[in-house]
Amino acid sequence: MPDKSLKKPFVHLIGAGPGDPGLITVKGRESLGRADVVIYDYLANDDLLRFARPDAELIYAGKIGGHHNREQWQINALLVEKALAGNVVARLKGGDSFVFGRGGEECEALVAAGIPFEIVPGVTAGIGVTAYAGIPLTHRGVTTSVTFVTGHEGHDKEVSQIDWEGLSLGSGTVVFYMGIKNLPQITANLMAHGRPPETPVALIRWGTRPEQEVLTGTLADIAEQARRTGFRAPAITVVGEVVRLREKLRWFDNRPLFGTSILVTRAADQAGEFGAMLGALGARVLECPTIAIVPPESWDNLDAAIASLDRFHWAVFTSVNAVRFFFERLAAAGKDSRALGNCRVCAVGPKTAAALAPFGIRPDLIPADYKGEGVVEVFRSEEIAGKRIIFPKGDRARDVIPQGLAELGGEVTAPVAYRNVTPDSLPAGVIAELEERRITCVTFTSSSTVENLAAILGENRFLHLLKGVTIAAIGPITARTCRELGLEVHVEPSKYTLAAMTDALVDFFSRSK
Ligand code: SAH
C-alpha cells in the first residue's frame, strides 16, 4: 500500500453531462481516470465509472442504505474526509456542477477545509437534453434569449423568488429543471402573467439516453397530458416557440433502432465495435460476453508450425483471433511477417483481412462466401494438390476447411492458436433485465455464443428468459444452433458480417414499428 499521507489531497469537481457517456469532457474523463476515490450521483451515468481506475473506491452519493438521500452537508463532509485522508477525489455530478448542482456549496466546504480543487464544467441538461430532442434554445427570428429556472423552489420559501412576469412577458425560451411535480403551478403562473396558452411546451425525460422520452403540448394542456400519461422526473420542461422546430430537427429519438434494447453476446474484446454500430442507430446496447478467448493449453503445435513456416505454400486465417494469436507467437519466436514470404495468404472475409493489414499482409484470396465452405470453394480454382497449408484455428473450429482442403489434395496443418471458453456467469444486471423483459433482442454471432449462453443459464432458464425476445443469428450455422436449442430465429442476414447483421436488424425493427 502506498503511504497516503505522502499524497496531496485534491478534488476534481466534474460535470458528467446529462446522460450520454460521450458527453463528458476530455478533461473530465482524464481527471476521473486519475482519482483514488469517485463520489458519484444519481444523474451521472454509471457507465462513466468504467473510466475510473480499476482500484478506485466508488461511492454512490445518492442514497444511504438504499433509502434516505444523503443530505448535502453529509456529502460535503465525505468529500473533505476522503480528500484529507490523502486521496485524489473525483466528484462526479450530473450535467454541470454549477447549474442547480450544489457544486458551489461543495466548493465552499473545500475552501473552508483548505483543500485544493478544480472545476471541470459539464454539459448541463438544459443544453444537452434539448439538443437531443432537436430543440434549439435560440433560433434566429424566433427567440433571442433563454433562461434556466428551477421548477422546485425550496419548501421554506413562502413567496416565490421566480420572476414570473419577466419569464412570461417576452418570447424567450424558458427551461425548467426539476419542474415535473410543479408543472400545473408553473404553467398556470406563466399563463397568468401573460404567456399565451398556445405556447408550445416539451417535457424531456432521461434526455440523451436511449430511454429518452419526449412529450409535447401547449401551456394550456401539457400539465394534464403529463398527469394522464404518468410522465415522471427526471425531466426538463422547455417553454417557447423553439419547441416547434423539433418537428423538423428531430434526429435522436427517431433513429431506426431507438427504443430497442439489444444484448450483444460476443467475446468481450470483440463486442465493442458491434455495440457501437447498434448504439449509433439508437439501440440501447448491453454487452454480455458469453465467450472468453484464451491461449491454447500448449503452444507446442503452433510453435512447431511457425518454426518451419518456409515449408508452407499457403496460410489460411478464418478469424481476427487466429491472426492475433498467430502473430503474437510469431513475434515470440523472434520472427515477423517476412517468415510468411513463401506463403500465399487466404482470409475468410473483410474483418480478418483488416486484421492482417497492420502486419503488412494483403490476402491473395478472400472467398465470396465468408465461411469455411466458401474457403474450400475458392480453393477449387487453385492448384493445391501436394501443397502444404497452415491453418491456425480456434479449438472449436469445424473440420470443414481441413477436410475440404485435404480432399483437394492439400496437406493441412491446423494447430490450435486459441481457445473459446465459457465464462461462469453473466454480467450483473443482464439476468435481471431478461427477467424484467426489458431486452428486446439478443444477437448471436457464432454457434458458441448460443451454446455458451444456454450452458451458463441452463437450458430451461435459457428458453424461459428468451421467450418473446427477438433472436438474431449472423448466419445459417449459428441459426441452426439456435433452432437446435429450441429458439426461433427472427433475423438472419444474407451476408455473414456484422454490418449485414446490423442492416438486417434495422430492417426488422422498422418493419415491426
Ligand atoms: N446539475 C444538473 C442539474 C441537476 S438538477 C445539470 O446541470 O444538468 C436535476 C434536474 O436536472 C432534473 O430534475 C432534471 O430537470 C434535469 N436533468 C438532469 N439530467 C437530465 C436528463 N438526462 N434528462 C432530463 N432532465 C435532466
Coordinates of C-alpha atoms and ligand atoms in Angstrom, one line a residue:
M1 CA 0.0 0.0 0.0
P2 CA 1.4 3.4 -0.9
D3 CA 1.6 5.7 2.1
K4 CA -1.3 8.1 1.6
S5 CA 0.0 10.7 4.0
L6 CA 2.6 11.4 1.4
K7 CA -0.1 12.2 -1.2
K8 CA -1.7 15.6 -1.6
P9 CA -5.4 15.9 -1.2
F10 CA -7.2 17.2 -4.3
V11 CA -10.7 17.3 -5.5
H12 CA -11.9 17.4 -9.1
L13 CA -15.5 18.6 -9.3
I14 CA -16.5 17.0 -12.7
G15 CA -19.7 17.7 -14.7
A16 CA -20.6 14.3 -16.1
G17 CA -23.0 15.7 -18.7
P18 CA -26.7 14.8 -18.9
G19 CA -26.5 11.0 -19.6
D20 CA -24.9 10.0 -22.9
P21 CA -21.4 9.0 -21.6
G22 CA -19.9 10.6 -24.7
L23 CA -20.9 14.0 -23.4
I24 CA -18.3 14.1 -20.6
T25 CA -15.4 16.5 -21.5
V26 CA -12.0 15.2 -22.3
K27 CA -10.7 16.9 -19.2
G28 CA -13.4 15.4 -17.1
R29 CA -12.6 11.9 -18.3
E30 CA -8.9 12.3 -17.7
S31 CA -9.5 13.7 -14.1
L32 CA -11.9 10.8 -13.4
G33 CA -9.1 8.3 -14.5
R34 CA -6.7 9.8 -12.0
A35 CA -8.9 9.6 -8.9
D36 CA -8.4 7.3 -5.9
V37 CA -12.0 7.9 -4.8
V38 CA -15.0 8.6 -7.0
I39 CA -18.2 10.0 -5.4
Y40 CA -21.0 10.0 -8.0
D41 CA -24.6 11.0 -8.2
Y42 CA -27.9 9.5 -9.3
L43 CA -27.9 11.6 -12.5
A44 CA -24.3 10.9 -13.5
N45 CA -24.4 7.9 -15.9
D46 CA -22.9 4.8 -14.2
D47 CA -21.3 3.9 -17.5
L48 CA -18.8 6.6 -16.9
L49 CA -17.4 4.7 -14.0
R50 CA -15.5 2.5 -16.4
F51 CA -13.2 5.4 -16.9
A52 CA -12.2 5.3 -13.3
R53 CA -9.1 3.3 -12.2
P54 CA -10.0 -0.3 -11.5
D55 CA -8.8 0.1 -8.0
A56 CA -10.6 3.4 -7.3
E57 CA -13.1 3.4 -4.4
L58 CA -16.5 4.1 -5.8
I59 CA -19.1 5.8 -3.6
Y60 CA -22.7 6.4 -4.6
A61 CA -23.7 9.7 -3.0
G62 CA -27.4 9.4 -3.9
K63 CA -28.7 7.1 -1.2
I64 CA -27.6 5.7 2.1
G65 CA -28.5 2.0 2.6
G66 CA -30.8 2.3 -0.5
H67 CA -33.3 4.6 1.3
H68 CA -32.6 8.0 2.5
N69 CA -30.9 10.6 0.4
R70 CA -27.7 11.8 1.9
E71 CA -28.0 15.3 3.0
Q72 CA -25.8 17.9 1.3
W73 CA -23.8 18.5 4.5
Q74 CA -23.0 14.8 4.7
I75 CA -21.7 14.8 1.1
N76 CA -19.6 17.9 1.9
A77 CA -18.2 16.1 4.9
L78 CA -17.5 13.0 2.9
L79 CA -15.6 14.9 0.3
V80 CA -13.5 16.7 2.9
E81 CA -12.8 13.4 4.8
K82 CA -11.8 11.5 1.7
A83 CA -9.5 14.3 0.5
L84 CA -7.9 14.9 3.8
A85 CA -7.0 11.2 4.0
G86 CA -4.6 11.9 1.2
N87 CA -6.8 10.9 -1.8
V88 CA -7.4 12.5 -5.1
V89 CA -11.2 12.6 -5.2
A90 CA -13.4 12.9 -8.3
R91 CA -16.8 14.3 -7.5
L92 CA -18.9 13.3 -10.5
K93 CA -22.2 15.1 -10.9
G94 CA -24.9 15.0 -13.5
G95 CA -24.8 17.8 -16.1
D96 CA -22.8 20.8 -14.8
S97 CA -21.9 21.1 -11.1
F98 CA -22.7 24.8 -11.0
V99 CA -26.1 24.7 -12.6
F100 CA -28.6 23.5 -10.0
G101 CA -25.9 21.1 -8.9
R102 CA -24.9 22.5 -5.4
G103 CA -21.3 22.5 -6.6
G104 CA -20.9 25.9 -5.1
E105 CA -21.7 24.6 -1.7
E106 CA -19.2 21.7 -2.1
C107 CA -16.5 24.2 -3.1
E108 CA -17.2 26.3 -0.1
A109 CA -16.7 23.3 2.2
L110 CA -13.4 22.6 0.4
V111 CA -12.2 26.1 0.7
A112 CA -13.1 26.1 4.4
A113 CA -11.0 22.9 4.9
G114 CA -8.1 24.3 2.8
I115 CA -8.4 21.5 0.2
P116 CA -7.3 22.5 -3.4
F117 CA -9.8 21.7 -6.1
E118 CA -10.6 22.2 -9.8
I119 CA -13.9 22.5 -11.5
V120 CA -14.4 20.7 -14.8
P121 CA -17.6 22.1 -16.4
G122 CA -20.1 19.7 -17.9
V123 CA -22.9 19.9 -20.5
T124 CA -25.9 20.9 -18.4
A125 CA -29.2 19.2 -19.0
G126 CA -30.8 22.4 -20.4
I127 CA -28.3 22.3 -23.2
G128 CA -27.6 18.6 -23.8
V129 CA -31.1 17.3 -23.4
T130 CA -32.7 20.0 -25.6
A131 CA -30.1 19.3 -28.3
Y132 CA -31.0 15.6 -28.3
A133 CA -34.7 16.5 -28.6
G134 CA -34.0 18.6 -31.7
I135 CA -34.9 21.8 -30.0
P136 CA -32.5 24.8 -30.4
L137 CA -32.6 27.0 -27.4
T138 CA -32.4 30.1 -29.5
H139 CA -33.3 30.5 -33.2
R140 CA -32.9 33.5 -35.5
G141 CA -36.3 35.1 -35.9
V142 CA -37.9 33.0 -33.2
T143 CA -36.3 33.9 -29.9
T144 CA -33.3 35.8 -28.7
S145 CA -32.9 34.6 -25.1
V146 CA -33.0 31.6 -22.9
T147 CA -33.5 31.3 -19.1
F148 CA -32.8 28.3 -16.9
V149 CA -35.1 28.2 -13.9
T150 CA -35.6 25.8 -11.1
G151 CA -39.1 24.3 -11.0
H152 CA -38.6 23.2 -7.5
E153 CA -38.1 26.1 -5.1
G154 CA -37.1 25.2 -1.6
H155 CA -40.1 24.3 0.6
D156 CA -39.2 27.0 3.0
K157 CA -39.9 29.8 0.5
E158 CA -43.3 31.5 1.4
V159 CA -43.1 33.8 -1.6
S160 CA -41.8 32.6 -5.0
Q161 CA -38.4 34.2 -5.9
I162 CA -39.0 33.5 -9.5
D163 CA -39.7 36.5 -11.7
W164 CA -42.8 35.1 -13.3
E165 CA -43.6 38.4 -15.0
G166 CA -40.2 38.6 -16.6
L167 CA -40.4 35.0 -17.8
S168 CA -43.9 35.4 -19.2
L169 CA -43.8 38.7 -21.0
G170 CA -41.0 38.2 -23.5
S171 CA -40.8 35.5 -26.1
G172 CA -37.6 34.0 -24.6
T173 CA -37.2 30.3 -24.2
V174 CA -37.6 29.1 -20.6
V175 CA -36.1 25.8 -19.4
F176 CA -37.3 24.5 -16.1
Y177 CA -35.2 21.9 -14.2
M178 CA -36.9 19.7 -11.6
G179 CA -40.3 21.0 -12.6
I180 CA -42.4 17.9 -13.3
K181 CA -44.2 17.8 -9.9
N182 CA -45.0 21.5 -10.0
L183 CA -46.0 21.5 -13.7
P184 CA -49.6 22.6 -13.0
Q185 CA -48.4 25.6 -11.0
I186 CA -45.6 26.5 -13.5
T187 CA -47.9 26.5 -16.5
A188 CA -50.6 28.4 -14.6
N189 CA -48.2 31.0 -13.4
L190 CA -46.8 31.6 -16.9
M191 CA -50.3 32.0 -18.4
A192 CA -51.5 34.2 -15.5
H193 CA -48.5 36.5 -16.2
G194 CA -49.2 36.8 -19.9
R195 CA -47.7 33.9 -21.9
P196 CA -50.3 32.7 -24.5
P197 CA -51.9 29.4 -23.6
E198 CA -51.0 28.0 -27.1
T199 CA -47.2 28.5 -26.4
P200 CA -45.6 25.1 -27.2
V201 CA -44.0 23.1 -24.4
A202 CA -41.9 20.0 -24.4
L203 CA -41.1 17.7 -21.5
I204 CA -37.9 15.6 -21.9
R205 CA -37.2 12.7 -19.6
W206 CA -33.9 10.9 -19.3
G207 CA -32.7 13.0 -22.3
T208 CA -29.6 12.0 -24.3
R209 CA -30.0 8.4 -23.1
P210 CA -31.6 5.5 -25.1
E211 CA -34.5 5.8 -22.7
Q212 CA -35.3 9.4 -23.7
E213 CA -39.0 10.2 -23.7
V214 CA -40.5 13.4 -25.1
L215 CA -44.0 14.8 -24.5
T216 CA -45.1 17.9 -26.4
G217 CA -48.1 20.1 -26.0
T218 CA -49.0 23.6 -25.0
L219 CA -49.0 25.7 -21.8
A220 CA -52.8 25.0 -21.7
D221 CA -52.7 21.2 -21.9
I222 CA -49.2 19.9 -21.1
A223 CA -49.9 19.5 -17.3
E224 CA -53.0 17.5 -18.0
Q225 CA -51.2 15.4 -20.6
A226 CA -48.3 14.7 -18.2
R227 CA -50.8 13.6 -15.5
R228 CA -52.7 11.4 -17.9
T229 CA -49.6 9.7 -19.2
G230 CA -47.9 9.4 -15.8
F231 CA -44.8 11.4 -17.1
R232 CA -42.2 11.4 -14.4
A233 CA -38.9 13.0 -13.3
P234 CA -36.1 13.4 -14.1
A235 CA -37.2 15.7 -16.9
I236 CA -36.8 19.2 -18.1
T237 CA -39.6 21.4 -19.3
V238 CA -38.9 23.7 -22.3
V239 CA -41.3 26.5 -23.0
G240 CA -41.3 28.6 -26.1
E241 CA -41.8 28.8 -29.9
V242 CA -38.5 26.9 -30.5
V243 CA -40.2 23.7 -29.4
R244 CA -42.0 23.6 -32.8
L245 CA -38.6 23.2 -34.5
R246 CA -38.4 19.6 -33.1
E247 CA -40.9 18.5 -35.8
K248 CA -38.2 19.4 -38.4
L249 CA -35.0 18.8 -36.4
R250 CA -35.7 15.7 -34.5
W251 CA -32.7 13.4 -35.0
F252 CA -32.0 11.2 -32.0
D253 CA -35.2 9.5 -30.8
N254 CA -36.3 8.7 -34.3
R255 CA -33.2 6.6 -35.2
P256 CA -34.1 3.2 -36.6
L257 CA -33.2 1.2 -33.6
F258 CA -34.3 3.8 -31.0
G259 CA -36.4 2.1 -28.3
T260 CA -34.8 -1.3 -28.7
S261 CA -32.5 -2.9 -26.0
I262 CA -30.1 -5.3 -27.7
L263 CA -28.0 -7.9 -25.9
V264 CA -24.7 -8.5 -27.7
T265 CA -23.2 -11.9 -26.9
R266 CA -19.8 -11.7 -28.5
A267 CA -16.5 -12.3 -26.7
A268 CA -15.7 -9.3 -24.5
D269 CA -12.8 -8.0 -26.6
Q270 CA -14.9 -8.0 -29.8
A271 CA -18.2 -6.7 -28.6
G272 CA -17.3 -3.0 -28.7
E273 CA -17.4 -2.4 -32.3
F274 CA -20.7 -4.1 -33.0
G275 CA -22.2 -2.4 -29.9
A276 CA -21.1 0.9 -31.2
M277 CA -22.7 0.3 -34.6
L278 CA -26.0 -0.6 -32.9
G279 CA -25.7 2.3 -30.4
A280 CA -25.2 4.8 -33.3
L281 CA -28.5 3.7 -34.7
G282 CA -30.3 4.4 -31.4
A283 CA -30.3 1.0 -29.7
R284 CA -29.6 0.6 -26.0
V285 CA -26.8 -2.0 -26.0
L286 CA -25.9 -4.4 -23.3
E287 CA -22.8 -6.3 -23.6
C288 CA -22.9 -9.9 -22.4
P289 CA -19.8 -11.8 -23.2
T290 CA -20.5 -15.5 -23.5
I291 CA -17.1 -16.3 -24.8
A292 CA -13.7 -15.6 -23.4
I293 CA -10.8 -16.1 -25.8
V294 CA -7.8 -17.6 -24.1
P295 CA -4.5 -19.1 -25.3
P296 CA -4.3 -22.9 -26.1
E297 CA -3.3 -25.3 -23.3
S298 CA 0.0 -25.7 -25.1
W299 CA 1.7 -23.6 -27.8
D300 CA 3.7 -26.6 -29.0
N301 CA 1.8 -27.3 -32.2
L302 CA 1.6 -23.7 -33.3
D303 CA 5.2 -23.1 -32.4
A304 CA 6.4 -26.1 -34.3
A305 CA 4.5 -24.9 -37.4
I306 CA 5.9 -21.4 -37.0
A307 CA 9.4 -22.9 -36.8
S308 CA 9.0 -24.4 -40.2
L309 CA 7.0 -21.7 -41.9
D310 CA 9.2 -21.7 -45.0
R311 CA 7.9 -25.2 -45.8
F312 CA 4.3 -23.9 -46.3
H313 CA 2.7 -22.7 -49.5
W314 CA -0.5 -21.3 -48.1
A315 CA -1.7 -19.7 -44.8
V316 CA -5.4 -19.6 -44.1
F317 CA -6.9 -17.3 -41.5
T318 CA -10.5 -17.5 -40.6
S319 CA -10.8 -15.1 -37.6
V320 CA -9.3 -12.0 -36.1
N321 CA -8.3 -14.1 -33.1
A322 CA -6.4 -16.5 -35.3
V323 CA -4.5 -13.6 -36.8
R324 CA -3.8 -12.1 -33.4
F325 CA -2.5 -15.2 -31.7
F326 CA -0.5 -16.4 -34.7
F327 CA 1.4 -13.1 -35.0
E328 CA 1.9 -13.0 -31.2
R329 CA 3.6 -16.4 -31.3
L330 CA 5.5 -15.4 -34.5
A331 CA 6.9 -12.4 -32.6
A332 CA 7.6 -14.6 -29.6
A333 CA 9.8 -16.7 -31.9
G334 CA 11.6 -13.6 -32.9
K335 CA 10.1 -13.5 -36.4
D336 CA 7.9 -11.2 -38.3
S337 CA 5.7 -11.2 -41.4
R338 CA 8.7 -12.0 -43.7
A339 CA 8.5 -15.5 -42.3
L340 CA 5.4 -15.9 -44.5
G341 CA 7.4 -14.8 -47.5
N342 CA 6.9 -18.2 -49.3
C343 CA 3.2 -18.4 -48.4
R344 CA 0.2 -17.1 -50.2
V345 CA -2.5 -16.0 -47.8
C346 CA -6.2 -16.6 -47.6
A347 CA -8.5 -14.6 -45.3
V348 CA -12.1 -15.7 -44.7
G349 CA -13.6 -12.2 -45.0
P350 CA -13.0 -8.5 -44.8
K351 CA -12.6 -8.4 -40.9
T352 CA -9.9 -11.0 -41.0
A353 CA -8.3 -9.2 -43.9
A354 CA -8.3 -5.9 -42.0
A355 CA -6.7 -7.7 -39.0
L356 CA -3.8 -8.8 -41.3
A357 CA -3.3 -5.3 -42.7
P358 CA -1.2 -4.0 -39.7
F359 CA 1.2 -6.8 -40.3
G360 CA 1.7 -5.6 -43.9
I361 CA -0.2 -8.5 -45.4
R362 CA -2.7 -8.2 -48.2
P363 CA -4.5 -11.5 -48.6
D364 CA -4.3 -13.2 -52.0
L365 CA -7.6 -14.8 -51.6
I366 CA -10.9 -13.8 -50.0
P367 CA -13.9 -16.1 -50.7
A368 CA -17.2 -14.6 -51.9
D369 CA -18.9 -16.6 -49.1
Y370 CA -17.3 -15.6 -45.7
K371 CA -17.3 -19.0 -44.1
G372 CA -15.4 -22.3 -44.1
E373 CA -17.4 -23.7 -47.1
G374 CA -16.5 -20.6 -49.0
V375 CA -12.8 -21.0 -48.3
V376 CA -12.9 -24.6 -49.6
E377 CA -14.9 -23.4 -52.7
V378 CA -12.4 -20.7 -53.6
F379 CA -9.5 -23.1 -53.3
R380 CA -11.1 -25.3 -56.0
S381 CA -9.7 -23.0 -58.6
E382 CA -6.2 -23.0 -57.1
E383 CA -3.7 -25.8 -57.7
I384 CA -3.2 -27.1 -54.2
A385 CA -2.6 -30.8 -54.7
G386 CA 0.6 -31.6 -52.7
K387 CA 0.8 -28.0 -51.3
R388 CA 1.3 -27.5 -47.6
I389 CA -1.2 -25.3 -45.9
I390 CA -1.1 -23.8 -42.4
F391 CA -4.4 -23.1 -40.8
P392 CA -4.1 -21.7 -37.3
K393 CA -7.6 -22.2 -35.8
G394 CA -9.7 -21.9 -32.7
D395 CA -10.3 -25.1 -30.6
R396 CA -13.9 -25.2 -31.6
A397 CA -13.4 -24.7 -35.3
R398 CA -15.4 -27.1 -37.6
D399 CA -13.5 -29.5 -39.7
V400 CA -14.8 -28.1 -43.0
I401 CA -11.6 -26.4 -44.0
P402 CA -9.0 -29.1 -43.1
Q403 CA -11.3 -31.8 -44.6
G404 CA -12.2 -29.9 -47.7
L405 CA -8.7 -28.8 -48.5
A406 CA -7.4 -32.3 -47.9
E407 CA -9.9 -33.6 -50.3
L408 CA -8.5 -31.2 -52.9
G409 CA -5.1 -32.8 -52.2
G410 CA -3.7 -30.2 -49.9
E411 CA -1.6 -31.1 -46.8
V412 CA -3.2 -29.2 -44.0
T413 CA -1.5 -28.4 -40.6
A414 CA -4.1 -27.0 -38.3
P415 CA -2.6 -26.0 -34.9
V416 CA -4.9 -24.6 -32.2
A417 CA -4.0 -20.9 -31.8
Y418 CA -6.6 -20.0 -29.2
R419 CA -9.5 -21.5 -27.2
N420 CA -13.0 -20.3 -26.7
V421 CA -14.0 -20.9 -23.1
T422 CA -17.4 -20.3 -21.4
P423 CA -17.4 -17.8 -18.6
D424 CA -19.0 -19.0 -15.3
S425 CA -21.6 -16.2 -15.1
L426 CA -23.2 -13.3 -16.9
P427 CA -22.6 -9.6 -16.0
A428 CA -24.7 -8.4 -13.1
G429 CA -27.8 -6.9 -14.4
V430 CA -28.2 -8.9 -17.6
I431 CA -30.3 -11.6 -15.9
A432 CA -32.4 -9.1 -14.1
E433 CA -33.1 -7.3 -17.4
L434 CA -34.0 -10.5 -19.1
E435 CA -36.3 -11.4 -16.2
E436 CA -38.0 -8.0 -16.3
R437 CA -38.5 -8.5 -20.0
R438 CA -36.5 -5.3 -20.8
I439 CA -34.4 -6.9 -23.5
T440 CA -35.9 -6.6 -27.0
C441 CA -33.4 -8.6 -28.9
V442 CA -30.4 -10.9 -28.5
T443 CA -27.7 -11.2 -31.1
F444 CA -25.7 -14.3 -31.7
T445 CA -22.6 -14.0 -33.8
S446 CA -21.4 -17.6 -33.7
S447 CA -22.7 -21.0 -32.6
S448 CA -20.5 -20.8 -29.4
T449 CA -22.3 -17.6 -28.3
V450 CA -25.6 -19.5 -28.4
E451 CA -24.3 -22.7 -26.8
N452 CA -22.5 -20.9 -24.1
L453 CA -25.4 -18.7 -23.1
A454 CA -27.5 -21.9 -22.8
A455 CA -24.8 -23.5 -20.8
I456 CA -24.4 -20.5 -18.4
L457 CA -28.2 -20.2 -17.9
G458 CA -29.1 -23.8 -18.0
E459 CA -31.4 -24.9 -20.9
N460 CA -34.8 -24.4 -19.2
R461 CA -34.0 -21.0 -17.9
F462 CA -32.4 -20.1 -21.3
L463 CA -35.6 -20.8 -23.1
H464 CA -37.8 -19.2 -20.4
L465 CA -35.7 -16.0 -20.4
L466 CA -35.5 -15.7 -24.2
K467 CA -39.3 -16.2 -24.7
G468 CA -40.7 -13.3 -26.7
V469 CA -37.3 -11.9 -27.4
T470 CA -36.2 -11.2 -31.0
I471 CA -33.4 -13.6 -31.9
A472 CA -30.8 -12.5 -34.5
A473 CA -28.2 -15.0 -35.8
I474 CA -25.4 -14.0 -38.0
G475 CA -25.6 -16.9 -40.5
P476 CA -27.1 -20.3 -41.2
I477 CA -24.8 -22.2 -38.9
T478 CA -25.5 -20.0 -35.9
A479 CA -29.2 -20.1 -36.8
R480 CA -29.2 -23.9 -36.9
T481 CA -27.6 -24.0 -33.4
C482 CA -30.3 -21.6 -32.2
R483 CA -33.0 -23.9 -33.6
E484 CA -31.4 -27.0 -32.2
L485 CA -31.5 -25.4 -28.7
G486 CA -35.2 -24.6 -29.2
L487 CA -35.1 -20.9 -30.3
E488 CA -37.0 -19.4 -33.2
V489 CA -34.7 -17.2 -35.3
H490 CA -36.3 -13.9 -36.4
V491 CA -33.4 -12.0 -38.0
E492 CA -30.8 -13.7 -40.3
P493 CA -28.7 -11.6 -42.7
S494 CA -27.9 -13.0 -46.1
K495 CA -24.2 -12.0 -45.7
Y496 CA -22.3 -13.1 -42.6
T497 CA -20.9 -9.8 -41.4
L498 CA -21.7 -7.6 -38.5
A499 CA -22.6 -4.8 -41.0
A500 CA -25.1 -7.0 -42.7
M501 CA -26.5 -8.2 -39.3
T502 CA -26.9 -4.5 -38.4
D503 CA -28.8 -3.8 -41.6
A504 CA -31.0 -6.8 -41.1
L505 CA -31.9 -5.6 -37.5
V506 CA -32.7 -2.1 -38.9
D507 CA -34.9 -3.8 -41.5
F508 CA -36.6 -6.0 -38.9
F509 CA -37.3 -3.3 -36.4
S510 CA -38.5 -0.7 -39.0
R511 CA -41.0 -3.3 -40.3
S512 CA -42.2 -4.0 -36.8
K513 CA -42.6 -0.4 -35.8
Ligands
SAH1 N1 -26.5 19.9 -12.4 C1 -27.5 19.3 -13.3 C2 -28.9 19.6 -12.8 C3 -29.3 18.9 -11.6 S1 -30.9 19.3 -11.0 C4 -27.3 19.8 -14.7 O1 -26.5 20.7 -14.9 O2 -27.9 19.3 -15.6 C5 -31.8 17.8 -11.5 C6 -32.6 18.1 -12.7 O3 -31.8 18.2 -13.9 C7 -33.7 17.1 -13.0 O4 -34.8 17.2 -12.2 C8 -34.0 17.4 -14.5 O5 -34.8 18.5 -14.5 C9 -32.6 17.8 -15.0 N2 -32.0 16.7 -15.7 C10 -30.7 16.3 -15.4 N3 -30.4 15.3 -16.3 C11 -31.5 15.1 -17.1 C12 -31.7 14.3 -18.2 N4 -30.9 13.4 -18.7 N5 -32.9 14.4 -18.8 C13 -33.8 15.3 -18.4 N6 -33.6 16.1 -17.4 C14 -32.4 16.0 -16.7

